[in-house]
Amino acid sequence: MEFSSKFALVTGASRGIGKAIAKALCDNGAFVYLVSRDAKTLSQSAMDIDPTGKRVKAIPCDITSNTNIKELFKRIEADEVYLDILVNAAGIAPASCAEDTPYDEWKDTLNTNLGAVFSLCQNAFLSMKHNCGGKIINIASILGNYGASGLSAYCASKGGVIALTKQLATEWARYNINVNAIAPGYILTDMTKGLQNDPILNQKVINRTPLGRFGKVEDVANTALFLACNSSDFITGAVIPVDGGMSATLV
Ligand SMILES: NC(=O)c1ccc[n+]([C@@H]2O[C@H](COP(=O)([O-])OP(=O)(O)OC[C@H]3O[C@@H](n4cnc5c(N)ncnc54)[C@H](OP(=O)(O)O)[C@@H]3O)[C@@H](O)[C@H]2O)c1
């Protein structure tokens, strides 16, 4: 896969899945804009991904603000760059029972995981229209299709990401913009640290996963690379599970 003339923006690029996807794109020749909130972690991530600094640019940004997203795209525009690839990987997963979830937590989760995805897609659209095509990859979750106790806002937000992916794929196909989602199962990142560190929950995840392990960030990054490259040109509106078979089995 060769992305040498391609420009990508990856949110959530300071760690976990977003960082792995940004690295995979960069390793395959793309220039990658890296976005997340904490400037220090993001700049370390940029160093890890490309120590020469020639094919990455870190732009700290809280994507819950639409004004921030507009500023972000102004900075990209100032570089005279038109994006070819957008990866929406930033996300949060606060846990609380539905009856106890503070409304602000619900709003923040929906805003980060879904509202910001819409705004980022909307802003990237102009670049992609100019380029006569593009690839948008949204990181959803298997929990966008299933319930999970204590994660009402998260499940609702990811269900929204799946619906939005299909809707935008339909609307923007005429511009040659492919919009797809990846639905990871349980992946080894900070987000699942609580599960990993609890021996009972850790074993429960492994037992319920036909392939018998947590996923690695590279498992998701490899699928993202496929969705970003020309080999997937006839795929749009798809939601690809990267979950070791968990969503294929009932018990
Ligand atoms: N890990 C899993 O098992 C799993 C499973 C299914 C789906 N997913 C999804 O995959 C994506 C990545 O998850 P992960 O496991 O890699 O999580 P992670 O390790 O917790 O990383 C989350 C990333 O999002 C960034 N972020 C969070 N809020 C943000 C905001 N308001 N503005 C900008 N950046 C923000 C974080 O950086 P800052 O905190 O510095 O902003 C960080 O870079 C998420 O959408 C998640 O829902 C993960």
Short mmCIF file of C-alpha atoms and ligand atoms in Angstrom, two decimals:
data_model
loop_
_atom_site.label_atom_id
_atom_site.label_comp_id
_atom_site.label_asym_id
_atom_site.label_seq_id
_atom_site.Cartn_x
_atom_site.Cartn_y
_atom_site.Cartn_z
CA MET A 1 0.00 0.00 0.00
CA GLU A 2 1.38 3.32 -0.99
CA PHE A 3 0.09 6.59 0.43
CA SER A 4 3.03 8.83 -0.52
CA SER A 5 0.97 11.62 -2.05
CA LYS A 6 -1.85 11.35 0.49
CA PHE A 7 -2.77 13.65 3.37
CA ALA A 8 -4.59 12.17 6.37
CA LEU A 9 -6.08 13.50 9.59
CA VAL A 10 -6.39 11.09 12.52
CA THR A 11 -8.17 12.05 15.74
CA GLY A 12 -7.35 10.27 18.98
CA ALA A 13 -3.80 9.99 17.64
CA SER A 14 -2.00 10.38 20.95
CA ARG A 15 -2.44 6.78 22.02
CA GLY A 16 -4.22 3.47 21.46
CA ILE A 17 -6.05 2.77 18.22
CA GLY A 18 -5.70 6.27 16.73
CA LYS A 19 -1.94 6.31 17.27
CA ALA A 20 -1.56 2.86 15.66
CA ILE A 21 -3.59 3.94 12.62
CA ALA A 22 -1.62 7.19 12.28
CA LYS A 23 1.62 5.21 12.46
CA ALA A 24 0.45 2.68 9.87
CA LEU A 25 -0.53 5.47 7.45
CA CYS A 26 2.74 7.33 8.05
CA ASP A 27 4.84 4.14 7.68
CA ASN A 28 3.17 3.66 4.31
CA GLY A 29 4.07 7.14 3.09
CA ALA A 30 1.16 9.41 4.07
CA PHE A 31 1.53 12.83 5.68
CA VAL A 32 -0.57 12.65 8.84
CA TYR A 33 -2.14 15.39 10.96
CA LEU A 34 -2.41 14.11 14.53
CA VAL A 35 -5.19 15.39 16.78
CA SER A 36 -6.04 14.93 20.46
CA ARG A 37 -6.35 17.21 23.49
CA ASP A 38 -3.21 16.78 25.59
CA ALA A 39 -0.37 18.59 23.80
CA LYS A 40 2.45 16.78 25.62
CA THR A 41 1.20 13.24 24.89
CA LEU A 42 0.42 14.22 21.33
CA SER A 43 3.87 15.60 20.69
CA GLN A 44 5.42 12.40 22.16
CA SER A 45 3.18 10.38 19.85
CA ALA A 46 4.38 12.45 16.87
CA MET A 47 7.99 11.67 17.86
CA ASP A 48 7.20 7.95 18.17
CA ILE A 49 5.42 7.85 14.80
CA ASP A 50 7.96 9.84 12.79
CA PRO A 51 11.12 10.91 14.64
CA THR A 52 12.15 13.00 11.58
CA GLY A 53 8.98 15.07 11.99
CA LYS A 54 8.68 15.34 8.21
CA ARG A 55 5.49 13.36 7.73
CA VAL A 56 3.49 14.26 10.83
CA LYS A 57 2.08 17.43 12.34
CA ALA A 58 0.56 17.45 15.82
CA ILE A 59 -2.36 19.83 16.35
CA PRO A 60 -3.82 19.70 19.87
CA CYS A 61 -7.57 20.22 19.68
CA ASP A 62 -10.58 19.42 21.83
CA ILE A 63 -13.01 18.18 19.20
CA THR A 64 -16.06 18.72 21.42
CA SER A 65 -15.99 22.37 20.29
CA ASN A 66 -17.17 23.04 16.77
CA THR A 67 -15.19 26.30 16.82
CA ASN A 68 -12.03 24.30 17.57
CA ILE A 69 -12.76 21.99 14.64
CA LYS A 70 -13.16 24.98 12.32
CA GLU A 71 -9.80 26.38 13.60
CA LEU A 72 -8.20 22.98 13.00
CA PHE A 73 -9.30 22.97 9.37
CA LYS A 74 -8.13 26.58 8.93
CA ARG A 75 -4.65 25.47 10.01
CA ILE A 76 -4.71 22.62 7.50
CA GLU A 77 -5.94 25.03 4.81
CA ALA A 78 -3.06 27.37 5.67
CA ASP A 79 -0.69 24.53 4.73
CA GLU A 80 -2.45 24.46 1.33
CA VAL A 81 -3.39 20.87 1.98
CA TYR A 82 -6.53 19.04 0.87
CA LEU A 83 -7.24 15.95 2.94
CA ASP A 84 -7.56 12.55 1.26
CA ILE A 85 -8.20 10.49 4.39
CA LEU A 86 -10.05 11.20 7.66
CA VAL A 87 -9.93 8.73 10.54
CA ASN A 88 -12.26 9.47 13.46
CA ALA A 89 -10.73 7.49 16.31
CA ALA A 90 -11.05 9.88 19.28
CA GLY A 91 -13.53 8.62 21.82
CA ILE A 92 -14.45 8.36 25.47
CA ALA A 93 -16.29 5.63 27.38
CA PRO A 94 -17.34 6.80 30.84
CA ALA A 95 -19.12 4.05 32.76
CA SER A 96 -22.21 4.56 34.89
CA CYS A 97 -25.62 2.92 35.25
CA ALA A 98 -28.24 4.58 33.04
CA GLU A 99 -30.29 5.68 36.04
CA ASP A 100 -27.24 7.40 37.60
CA THR A 101 -25.66 8.89 34.48
CA PRO A 102 -25.40 12.67 34.87
CA TYR A 103 -26.92 14.42 31.87
CA ASP A 104 -23.66 16.32 31.27
CA GLU A 105 -21.81 12.99 30.96
CA TRP A 106 -24.39 11.79 28.42
CA LYS A 107 -24.00 15.01 26.40
CA ASP A 108 -20.20 14.96 26.57
CA THR A 109 -20.08 11.34 25.36
CA LEU A 110 -22.53 11.95 22.51
CA ASN A 111 -20.69 15.14 21.58
CA THR A 112 -17.21 13.55 21.56
CA ASN A 113 -18.12 10.22 19.97
CA LEU A 114 -20.81 11.34 17.53
CA GLY A 115 -21.27 15.14 17.26
CA ALA A 116 -17.57 15.74 16.61
CA VAL A 117 -17.48 12.91 14.06
CA PHE A 118 -20.23 14.65 12.10
CA SER A 119 -18.46 18.01 12.23
CA LEU A 120 -15.09 16.50 11.23
CA CYS A 121 -16.72 14.67 8.30
CA GLN A 122 -18.52 17.86 7.26
CA ASN A 123 -15.28 19.89 7.29
CA ALA A 124 -13.25 17.17 5.54
CA PHE A 125 -15.90 16.93 2.83
CA LEU A 126 -14.78 20.22 1.26
CA SER A 127 -11.20 18.93 0.88
CA MET A 128 -12.35 15.61 -0.50
CA LYS A 129 -14.77 17.24 -2.92
CA HIS A 130 -11.87 19.35 -4.19
CA ASN A 131 -9.79 16.16 -4.60
CA CYS A 132 -12.69 14.42 -6.41
CA GLY A 133 -12.67 11.67 -3.80
CA GLY A 134 -11.63 10.60 -0.33
CA LYS A 135 -11.79 7.98 2.39
CA ILE A 136 -13.49 8.45 5.75
CA ILE A 137 -13.03 5.79 8.39
CA ASN A 138 -15.05 6.02 11.58
CA ILE A 139 -14.08 3.91 14.57
CA ALA A 140 -17.40 2.69 15.94
CA SER A 141 -17.64 -0.35 18.26
CA ILE A 142 -19.43 -3.67 18.46
CA LEU A 143 -21.33 -1.90 21.25
CA GLY A 144 -22.96 0.24 18.54
CA ASN A 145 -25.06 -2.85 17.82
CA TYR A 146 -25.39 -4.43 21.27
CA GLY A 147 -26.22 -3.36 24.78
CA ALA A 148 -23.66 -3.31 27.58
CA SER A 149 -24.50 -2.59 31.20
CA GLY A 150 -23.18 0.73 32.44
CA LEU A 151 -22.46 2.17 29.00
CA SER A 152 -25.74 3.69 27.80
CA ALA A 153 -24.23 6.91 26.39
CA TYR A 154 -21.34 5.03 24.78
CA CYS A 155 -23.59 2.42 23.13
CA ALA A 156 -25.97 5.14 21.87
CA SER A 157 -23.09 7.21 20.49
CA LYS A 158 -21.55 4.26 18.64
CA GLY A 159 -24.94 3.22 17.26
CA GLY A 160 -25.16 6.78 15.96
CA VAL A 161 -21.72 6.51 14.36
CA ILE A 162 -22.82 3.37 12.50
CA ALA A 163 -26.01 5.06 11.25
CA LEU A 164 -24.11 8.22 10.28
CA THR A 165 -21.51 6.16 8.39
CA LYS A 166 -24.20 4.51 6.27
CA GLN A 167 -26.01 7.81 5.71
CA LEU A 168 -22.88 9.73 4.62
CA ALA A 169 -21.79 6.82 2.41
CA THR A 170 -25.10 7.08 0.61
CA GLU A 171 -25.03 10.88 0.30
CA TRP A 172 -21.38 11.32 -0.69
CA ALA A 173 -20.92 8.36 -3.03
CA ARG A 174 -21.60 10.78 -5.90
CA TYR A 175 -18.42 12.64 -4.86
CA ASN A 176 -16.39 9.44 -4.82
CA ILE A 177 -16.03 9.66 -1.05
CA ASN A 178 -16.05 6.27 0.67
CA VAL A 179 -17.37 6.31 4.23
CA ASN A 180 -16.88 3.15 6.26
CA ALA A 181 -16.70 2.15 9.90
CA ILE A 182 -14.70 -0.33 11.90
CA ALA A 183 -16.42 -1.94 14.86
CA PRO A 184 -13.70 -3.15 17.23
CA GLY A 185 -14.36 -5.66 19.97
CA TYR A 186 -12.12 -5.55 23.04
CA ILE A 187 -8.72 -4.06 22.15
CA LEU A 188 -5.67 -3.68 24.39
CA THR A 189 -5.64 0.08 25.08
CA ASP A 190 -6.04 2.45 28.02
CA MET A 191 -9.80 2.36 27.42
CA THR A 192 -9.99 -1.32 28.42
CA LYS A 193 -7.38 -1.16 31.24
CA GLY A 194 -10.10 -1.77 33.86
CA LEU A 195 -11.16 -5.01 32.14
CA GLN A 196 -7.59 -6.14 31.50
CA ASN A 197 -6.61 -5.62 35.14
CA ASP A 198 -9.63 -7.45 36.57
CA PRO A 199 -8.81 -11.20 36.37
CA ILE A 200 -12.49 -12.25 36.20
CA LEU A 201 -13.56 -9.69 33.57
CA ASN A 202 -10.35 -10.28 31.61
CA GLN A 203 -11.09 -14.02 31.41
CA LYS A 204 -14.75 -13.33 30.56
CA VAL A 205 -13.70 -11.28 27.50
CA ILE A 206 -11.29 -14.00 26.38
CA ASN A 207 -13.90 -16.75 26.87
CA ARG A 208 -16.50 -14.81 24.85
CA THR A 209 -14.07 -14.14 21.99
CA PRO A 210 -13.87 -17.10 19.57
CA LEU A 211 -10.26 -16.22 18.69
CA GLY A 212 -9.52 -16.31 22.43
CA ARG A 213 -7.72 -13.02 23.01
CA PHE A 214 -8.06 -9.25 23.23
CA GLY A 215 -7.36 -7.48 19.93
CA LYS A 216 -4.15 -5.58 19.32
CA VAL A 217 -4.20 -1.99 18.06
CA GLU A 218 -2.45 -3.27 14.93
CA ASP A 219 -5.47 -5.51 14.19
CA VAL A 220 -7.58 -2.36 13.86
CA ALA A 221 -4.85 -0.37 12.08
CA ASN A 222 -4.48 -3.04 9.37
CA THR A 223 -8.21 -2.84 8.61
CA ALA A 224 -8.06 0.96 8.55
CA LEU A 225 -5.17 0.80 6.06
CA PHE A 226 -7.28 -1.42 3.80
CA LEU A 227 -10.22 1.00 4.01
CA ALA A 228 -7.90 3.93 3.24
CA CYS A 229 -6.32 2.40 0.14
CA ASN A 230 -7.54 1.80 -3.41
CA SER A 231 -8.18 -1.92 -2.79
CA SER A 232 -11.40 -0.92 -1.00
CA ASP A 233 -12.66 1.51 -3.66
CA PHE A 234 -15.96 -0.39 -4.13
CA ILE A 235 -16.68 -0.62 -0.40
CA THR A 236 -18.75 2.12 1.19
CA GLY A 237 -21.25 2.20 4.04
CA ALA A 238 -19.72 -0.97 5.49
CA VAL A 239 -19.16 -1.68 9.16
CA ILE A 240 -16.31 -4.13 9.57
CA PRO A 241 -16.09 -5.98 12.88
CA VAL A 242 -12.55 -6.41 14.19
CA ASP A 243 -13.51 -8.38 17.25
CA GLY A 244 -12.04 -11.88 17.11
CA GLY A 245 -15.49 -13.23 16.21
CA MET A 246 -17.27 -11.91 19.30
CA SER A 247 -20.18 -10.39 17.36
CA ALA A 248 -20.63 -13.59 15.34
CA THR A 249 -21.44 -15.77 18.31
CA LEU A 250 -24.25 -15.82 20.84
CA VAL A 251 -22.53 -17.84 23.57
N1 LIG B 1 -10.22 -0.12 23.08
C1 LIG B 1 -11.30 -0.81 22.71
O1 LIG B 1 -11.51 -1.96 23.12
C2 LIG B 1 -12.31 -0.20 21.78
C3 LIG B 1 -13.36 -1.01 21.35
C4 LIG B 1 -14.30 -0.49 20.47
C5 LIG B 1 -14.18 0.81 20.03
N2 LIG B 1 -13.15 1.59 20.48
C6 LIG B 1 -13.09 2.97 19.97
O2 LIG B 1 -11.84 3.20 19.37
C7 LIG B 1 -11.49 4.57 19.51
C8 LIG B 1 -10.10 4.67 20.14
O3 LIG B 1 -10.16 4.05 21.42
P1 LIG B 1 -8.86 3.68 22.27
O4 LIG B 1 -9.13 2.40 22.92
O5 LIG B 1 -7.63 3.87 21.46
O6 LIG B 1 -8.98 4.81 23.40
P2 LIG B 1 -7.88 5.58 24.23
O7 LIG B 1 -6.62 4.83 24.32
O8 LIG B 1 -8.57 6.01 25.48
O9 LIG B 1 -7.60 6.88 23.33
C9 LIG B 1 -8.60 7.84 23.11
C10 LIG B 1 -8.02 8.95 22.27
O10 LIG B 1 -9.03 9.94 22.03
C11 LIG B 1 -8.53 11.23 22.40
N3 LIG B 1 -9.65 12.09 22.82
C12 LIG B 1 -10.58 11.82 23.75
N4 LIG B 1 -11.43 12.85 23.87
C13 LIG B 1 -11.04 13.78 22.97
C14 LIG B 1 -11.50 15.09 22.62
N5 LIG B 1 -12.55 15.67 23.24
N6 LIG B 1 -10.85 15.78 21.66
C15 LIG B 1 -9.78 15.23 21.02
N7 LIG B 1 -9.29 14.00 21.31
C16 LIG B 1 -9.90 13.30 22.28
C17 LIG B 1 -7.52 10.92 23.53
O11 LIG B 1 -6.54 11.91 23.73
P3 LIG B 1 -6.72 13.08 24.85
O12 LIG B 1 -7.29 12.43 26.08
O13 LIG B 1 -5.36 13.68 25.04
O14 LIG B 1 -7.64 14.04 24.22
C18 LIG B 1 -6.85 9.67 22.93
O15 LIG B 1 -5.91 10.05 21.96
C19 LIG B 1 -12.58 5.21 20.36
O16 LIG B 1 -13.52 5.84 19.53
C20 LIG B 1 -13.22 4.02 21.05
O17 LIG B 1 -14.56 4.26 21.40
C21 LIG B 1 -12.22 1.12 21.34
#
